[in-house]
């Protein structure tokens, strides 16, 4: 992870930052990642109030938009294979940022998965239609 000053964090600082993120309360706030599932015009309308929500809001939004991928720290997803599959594929869309080429997903119960935009697969000759 990178610090606000642009420096690489050491392992302990990274662990503390990830623990802080995982412990954050979401309350009754909307799930901004859901707007990334909408058609472009509707997503742009959803972005306006987020970007107008103050300097910190805009900074977080820009970081998400400019990142190479998203690391999701999710709650437990269940022990059965189909529960994990449902979670990693869509999990109601609440904790994802679907405009990225891929999302790395790590759950509190130790499962890990990946969710990627379909063109990553269809771009290969063996993955096309």
PDB file of C-alpha atoms in Angstrom:
ATOM      1  CA  UNK A   1       0.000   0.000   0.000  1.00  0.00           C
ATOM      2  CA  UNK A   2       1.031   3.578  -0.571  1.00  0.00           C
ATOM      3  CA  UNK A   3       0.917   6.213   2.165  1.00  0.00           C
ATOM      4  CA  UNK A   4      -0.842   9.567   1.671  1.00  0.00           C
ATOM      5  CA  UNK A   5       2.646  10.983   1.038  1.00  0.00           C
ATOM      6  CA  UNK A   6       3.163   8.574  -1.885  1.00  0.00           C
ATOM      7  CA  UNK A   7       5.645   6.300  -0.099  1.00  0.00           C
ATOM      8  CA  UNK A   8       5.391   2.523   0.114  1.00  0.00           C
ATOM      9  CA  UNK A   9       4.178   1.420   3.536  1.00  0.00           C
ATOM     10  CA  UNK A  10       5.956  -1.298   5.470  1.00  0.00           C
ATOM     11  CA  UNK A  11       4.186  -4.549   6.304  1.00  0.00           C
ATOM     12  CA  UNK A  12       3.029  -3.455   9.771  1.00  0.00           C
ATOM     13  CA  UNK A  13       1.576  -0.163   8.503  1.00  0.00           C
ATOM     14  CA  UNK A  14      -0.170  -2.001   5.679  1.00  0.00           C
ATOM     15  CA  UNK A  15      -1.661  -4.520   8.126  1.00  0.00           C
ATOM     16  CA  UNK A  16      -2.919  -1.700  10.387  1.00  0.00           C
ATOM     17  CA  UNK A  17      -4.463   0.132   7.429  1.00  0.00           C
ATOM     18  CA  UNK A  18      -6.217  -3.017   6.191  1.00  0.00           C
ATOM     19  CA  UNK A  19      -7.521  -3.764   9.712  1.00  0.00           C
ATOM     20  CA  UNK A  20      -8.888  -0.219   9.954  1.00  0.00           C
ATOM     21  CA  UNK A  21     -10.631  -0.572   6.584  1.00  0.00           C
ATOM     22  CA  UNK A  22     -12.088  -3.976   7.491  1.00  0.00           C
ATOM     23  CA  UNK A  23     -13.378  -2.653  10.841  1.00  0.00           C
ATOM     24  CA  UNK A  24     -15.059   0.423   9.334  1.00  0.00           C
ATOM     25  CA  UNK A  25     -18.786   0.662   9.876  1.00  0.00           C
ATOM     26  CA  UNK A  26     -20.886   1.179   6.758  1.00  0.00           C
ATOM     27  CA  UNK A  27     -24.070   2.140   8.593  1.00  0.00           C
ATOM     28  CA  UNK A  28     -26.943   3.017   6.308  1.00  0.00           C
ATOM     29  CA  UNK A  29     -24.723   4.590   3.642  1.00  0.00           C
ATOM     30  CA  UNK A  30     -25.449   3.680   0.027  1.00  0.00           C
ATOM     31  CA  UNK A  31     -23.100   1.331  -1.772  1.00  0.00           C
ATOM     32  CA  UNK A  32     -21.249   3.479  -4.338  1.00  0.00           C
ATOM     33  CA  UNK A  33     -19.908   0.438  -6.203  1.00  0.00           C
ATOM     34  CA  UNK A  34     -23.445  -0.355  -7.360  1.00  0.00           C
ATOM     35  CA  UNK A  35     -23.355   2.666  -9.674  1.00  0.00           C
ATOM     36  CA  UNK A  36     -20.542   0.976 -11.615  1.00  0.00           C
ATOM     37  CA  UNK A  37     -23.075  -1.645 -12.738  1.00  0.00           C
ATOM     38  CA  UNK A  38     -25.280   0.950 -14.422  1.00  0.00           C
ATOM     39  CA  UNK A  39     -25.201   2.184 -18.014  1.00  0.00           C
ATOM     40  CA  UNK A  40     -22.631   4.978 -18.455  1.00  0.00           C
ATOM     41  CA  UNK A  41     -25.088   7.891 -18.404  1.00  0.00           C
ATOM     42  CA  UNK A  42     -26.766   6.674 -15.213  1.00  0.00           C
ATOM     43  CA  UNK A  43     -23.394   5.981 -13.585  1.00  0.00           C
ATOM     44  CA  UNK A  44     -22.292   9.542 -14.389  1.00  0.00           C
ATOM     45  CA  UNK A  45     -25.419  10.872 -12.677  1.00  0.00           C
ATOM     46  CA  UNK A  46     -24.628   8.733  -9.623  1.00  0.00           C
ATOM     47  CA  UNK A  47     -21.035  10.005  -9.557  1.00  0.00           C
ATOM     48  CA  UNK A  48     -22.030  13.675  -9.322  1.00  0.00           C
ATOM     49  CA  UNK A  49     -23.268  13.671  -5.698  1.00  0.00           C
ATOM     50  CA  UNK A  50     -20.286  11.522  -4.640  1.00  0.00           C
ATOM     51  CA  UNK A  51     -17.765  13.914  -6.179  1.00  0.00           C
ATOM     52  CA  UNK A  52     -19.587  16.916  -4.699  1.00  0.00           C
ATOM     53  CA  UNK A  53     -19.445  15.391  -1.207  1.00  0.00           C
ATOM     54  CA  UNK A  54     -16.229  17.115  -0.168  1.00  0.00           C
ATOM     55  CA  UNK A  55     -12.508  16.921  -0.814  1.00  0.00           C
ATOM     56  CA  UNK A  56     -12.013  13.548   0.923  1.00  0.00           C
ATOM     57  CA  UNK A  57     -14.928  11.997  -0.961  1.00  0.00           C
ATOM     58  CA  UNK A  58     -13.554  13.205  -4.282  1.00  0.00           C
ATOM     59  CA  UNK A  59     -10.055  11.987  -3.398  1.00  0.00           C
ATOM     60  CA  UNK A  60     -11.346   8.480  -2.608  1.00  0.00           C
ATOM     61  CA  UNK A  61     -13.422   8.417  -5.773  1.00  0.00           C
ATOM     62  CA  UNK A  62     -10.460   9.429  -7.939  1.00  0.00           C
ATOM     63  CA  UNK A  63      -8.255   6.781  -6.293  1.00  0.00           C
ATOM     64  CA  UNK A  64     -10.808   4.078  -7.045  1.00  0.00           C
ATOM     65  CA  UNK A  65     -11.215   5.245 -10.630  1.00  0.00           C
ATOM     66  CA  UNK A  66      -7.473   5.490 -11.306  1.00  0.00           C
ATOM     67  CA  UNK A  67      -6.492   2.213  -9.637  1.00  0.00           C
ATOM     68  CA  UNK A  68      -5.361  -0.804 -11.626  1.00  0.00           C
ATOM     69  CA  UNK A  69      -7.598  -3.169  -9.645  1.00  0.00           C
ATOM     70  CA  UNK A  70      -9.697  -3.305  -6.502  1.00  0.00           C
ATOM     71  CA  UNK A  71      -8.891  -5.235  -3.328  1.00  0.00           C
ATOM     72  CA  UNK A  72     -12.128  -6.143  -1.577  1.00  0.00           C
ATOM     73  CA  UNK A  73     -12.091  -7.021   2.116  1.00  0.00           C
ATOM     74  CA  UNK A  74     -15.390  -8.817   2.557  1.00  0.00           C
ATOM     75  CA  UNK A  75     -17.281 -10.451   5.404  1.00  0.00           C
ATOM     76  CA  UNK A  76     -17.355 -14.265   5.660  1.00  0.00           C
ATOM     77  CA  UNK A  77     -18.856 -15.922   2.593  1.00  0.00           C
ATOM     78  CA  UNK A  78     -19.740 -19.389   3.878  1.00  0.00           C
ATOM     79  CA  UNK A  79     -17.962 -22.695   3.667  1.00  0.00           C
ATOM     80  CA  UNK A  80     -19.784 -24.386   0.791  1.00  0.00           C
ATOM     81  CA  UNK A  81     -18.466 -24.077  -2.742  1.00  0.00           C
ATOM     82  CA  UNK A  82     -21.712 -22.634  -4.157  1.00  0.00           C
ATOM     83  CA  UNK A  83     -21.816 -19.998  -1.374  1.00  0.00           C
ATOM     84  CA  UNK A  84     -18.293 -18.908  -2.226  1.00  0.00           C
ATOM     85  CA  UNK A  85     -19.113 -18.875  -5.940  1.00  0.00           C
ATOM     86  CA  UNK A  86     -22.155 -16.637  -5.404  1.00  0.00           C
ATOM     87  CA  UNK A  87     -20.150 -14.340  -3.192  1.00  0.00           C
ATOM     88  CA  UNK A  88     -17.210 -13.926  -5.559  1.00  0.00           C
ATOM     89  CA  UNK A  89     -19.381 -13.524  -8.644  1.00  0.00           C
ATOM     90  CA  UNK A  90     -21.834 -10.910  -7.425  1.00  0.00           C
ATOM     91  CA  UNK A  91     -22.626 -10.811  -3.669  1.00  0.00           C
ATOM     92  CA  UNK A  92     -25.512  -8.435  -4.399  1.00  0.00           C
ATOM     93  CA  UNK A  93     -22.975  -6.026  -5.950  1.00  0.00           C
ATOM     94  CA  UNK A  94     -22.699  -4.118  -2.675  1.00  0.00           C
ATOM     95  CA  UNK A  95     -18.973  -4.283  -2.054  1.00  0.00           C
ATOM     96  CA  UNK A  96     -17.557  -4.255  -5.562  1.00  0.00           C
ATOM     97  CA  UNK A  97     -16.242  -1.699  -8.016  1.00  0.00           C
ATOM     98  CA  UNK A  98     -17.201  -3.250 -11.320  1.00  0.00           C
ATOM     99  CA  UNK A  99     -15.493  -0.816 -13.697  1.00  0.00           C
ATOM    100  CA  UNK A 100     -12.124  -2.409 -12.968  1.00  0.00           C
ATOM    101  CA  UNK A 101     -10.657  -5.171 -15.069  1.00  0.00           C
ATOM    102  CA  UNK A 102     -10.529  -7.335 -11.944  1.00  0.00           C
ATOM    103  CA  UNK A 103     -11.180  -7.375  -8.219  1.00  0.00           C
ATOM    104  CA  UNK A 104      -9.182  -9.422  -5.721  1.00  0.00           C
ATOM    105  CA  UNK A 105     -11.558 -10.550  -2.987  1.00  0.00           C
ATOM    106  CA  UNK A 106     -10.484 -11.737   0.465  1.00  0.00           C
ATOM    107  CA  UNK A 107     -13.082 -12.684   3.056  1.00  0.00           C
ATOM    108  CA  UNK A 108     -12.914 -12.594   6.849  1.00  0.00           C
ATOM    109  CA  UNK A 109     -13.137 -16.402   6.961  1.00  0.00           C
ATOM    110  CA  UNK A 110      -9.981 -16.777   4.857  1.00  0.00           C
ATOM    111  CA  UNK A 111     -11.445 -17.435   1.401  1.00  0.00           C
ATOM    112  CA  UNK A 112     -10.014 -15.622  -1.592  1.00  0.00           C
ATOM    113  CA  UNK A 113     -11.254 -15.186  -5.128  1.00  0.00           C
ATOM    114  CA  UNK A 114     -11.238 -12.972  -8.156  1.00  0.00           C
ATOM    115  CA  UNK A 115     -13.964 -11.258 -10.135  1.00  0.00           C
ATOM    116  CA  UNK A 116     -13.065  -9.917 -13.541  1.00  0.00           C
ATOM    117  CA  UNK A 117     -14.728  -8.088 -16.351  1.00  0.00           C
ATOM    118  CA  UNK A 118     -15.757 -10.533 -19.088  1.00  0.00           C
ATOM    119  CA  UNK A 119     -13.532  -9.111 -21.832  1.00  0.00           C
ATOM    120  CA  UNK A 120     -10.458 -10.463 -20.023  1.00  0.00           C
ATOM    121  CA  UNK A 121     -11.695 -13.911 -20.996  1.00  0.00           C
ATOM    122  CA  UNK A 122     -13.200 -13.171 -24.378  1.00  0.00           C
ATOM    123  CA  UNK A 123     -10.022 -11.446 -25.533  1.00  0.00           C
ATOM    124  CA  UNK A 124      -8.226 -14.775 -25.801  1.00  0.00           C
ATOM    125  CA  UNK A 125      -8.760 -16.975 -28.871  1.00  0.00           C
ATOM    126  CA  UNK A 126      -9.836 -19.951 -26.754  1.00  0.00           C
ATOM    127  CA  UNK A 127     -12.252 -17.864 -24.681  1.00  0.00           C
ATOM    128  CA  UNK A 128     -14.188 -16.234 -27.507  1.00  0.00           C
ATOM    129  CA  UNK A 129     -17.598 -17.055 -28.771  1.00  0.00           C
TER     130      UNK A 129
END
